[in-house]
XYZ file of C-alpha atoms in Angstrom:
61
model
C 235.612 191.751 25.957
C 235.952 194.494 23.699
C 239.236 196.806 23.513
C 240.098 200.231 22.632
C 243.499 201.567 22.351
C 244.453 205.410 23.530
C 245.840 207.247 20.184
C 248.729 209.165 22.179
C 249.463 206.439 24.837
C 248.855 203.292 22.934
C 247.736 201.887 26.147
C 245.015 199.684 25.363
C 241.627 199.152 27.502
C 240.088 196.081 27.899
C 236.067 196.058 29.150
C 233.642 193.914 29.328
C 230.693 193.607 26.526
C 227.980 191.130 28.178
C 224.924 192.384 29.211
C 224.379 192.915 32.852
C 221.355 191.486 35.023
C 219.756 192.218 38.067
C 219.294 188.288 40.249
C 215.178 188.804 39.194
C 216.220 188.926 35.534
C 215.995 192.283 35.142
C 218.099 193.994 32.498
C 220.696 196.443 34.117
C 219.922 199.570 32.776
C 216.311 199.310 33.492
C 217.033 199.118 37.565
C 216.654 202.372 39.338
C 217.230 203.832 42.647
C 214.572 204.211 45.047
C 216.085 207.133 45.438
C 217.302 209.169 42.747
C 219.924 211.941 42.949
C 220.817 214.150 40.708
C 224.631 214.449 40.610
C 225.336 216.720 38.370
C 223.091 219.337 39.780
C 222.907 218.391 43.628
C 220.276 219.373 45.934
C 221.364 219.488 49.750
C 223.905 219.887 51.931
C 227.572 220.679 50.722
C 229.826 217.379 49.852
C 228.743 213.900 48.824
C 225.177 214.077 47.068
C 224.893 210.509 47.398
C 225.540 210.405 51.026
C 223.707 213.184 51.662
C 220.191 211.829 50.258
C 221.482 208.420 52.411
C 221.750 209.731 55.841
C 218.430 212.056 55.017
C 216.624 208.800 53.846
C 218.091 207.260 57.333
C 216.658 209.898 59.439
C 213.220 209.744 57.844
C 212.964 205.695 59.425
């Protein structure tokens, strides 16, 4: 795990360091959403972008 202590706080974060894989083998960060949304500019209705995209994506089936 790897640490990093907050200059004004001194409270110190601990995270983990391993690399993450997907159950195929698959790095982490190379695994992407069938469907991608864009939350930082959000297309759609008002609120949650993610849930949005979700319940559009359920009323497509």
């Amino acid at each position: 795990a790897r640490e990093l202590r907050l200059p004004a706080s001194g409270i110190v974060l601990r995270y983990p360091a391993l690399r993450v894989f997907h159950a195929n083998g698959t790095p982490r960060e190379v695994v992407r959403p069938a469907v991608p949304v864009d939350i930082v500019a959000p297309s759609g209705g008002p609120g949650d972008p993610i849930l949005y995209q979700a319940l559009k994506l359920l009323e497509a089936v």
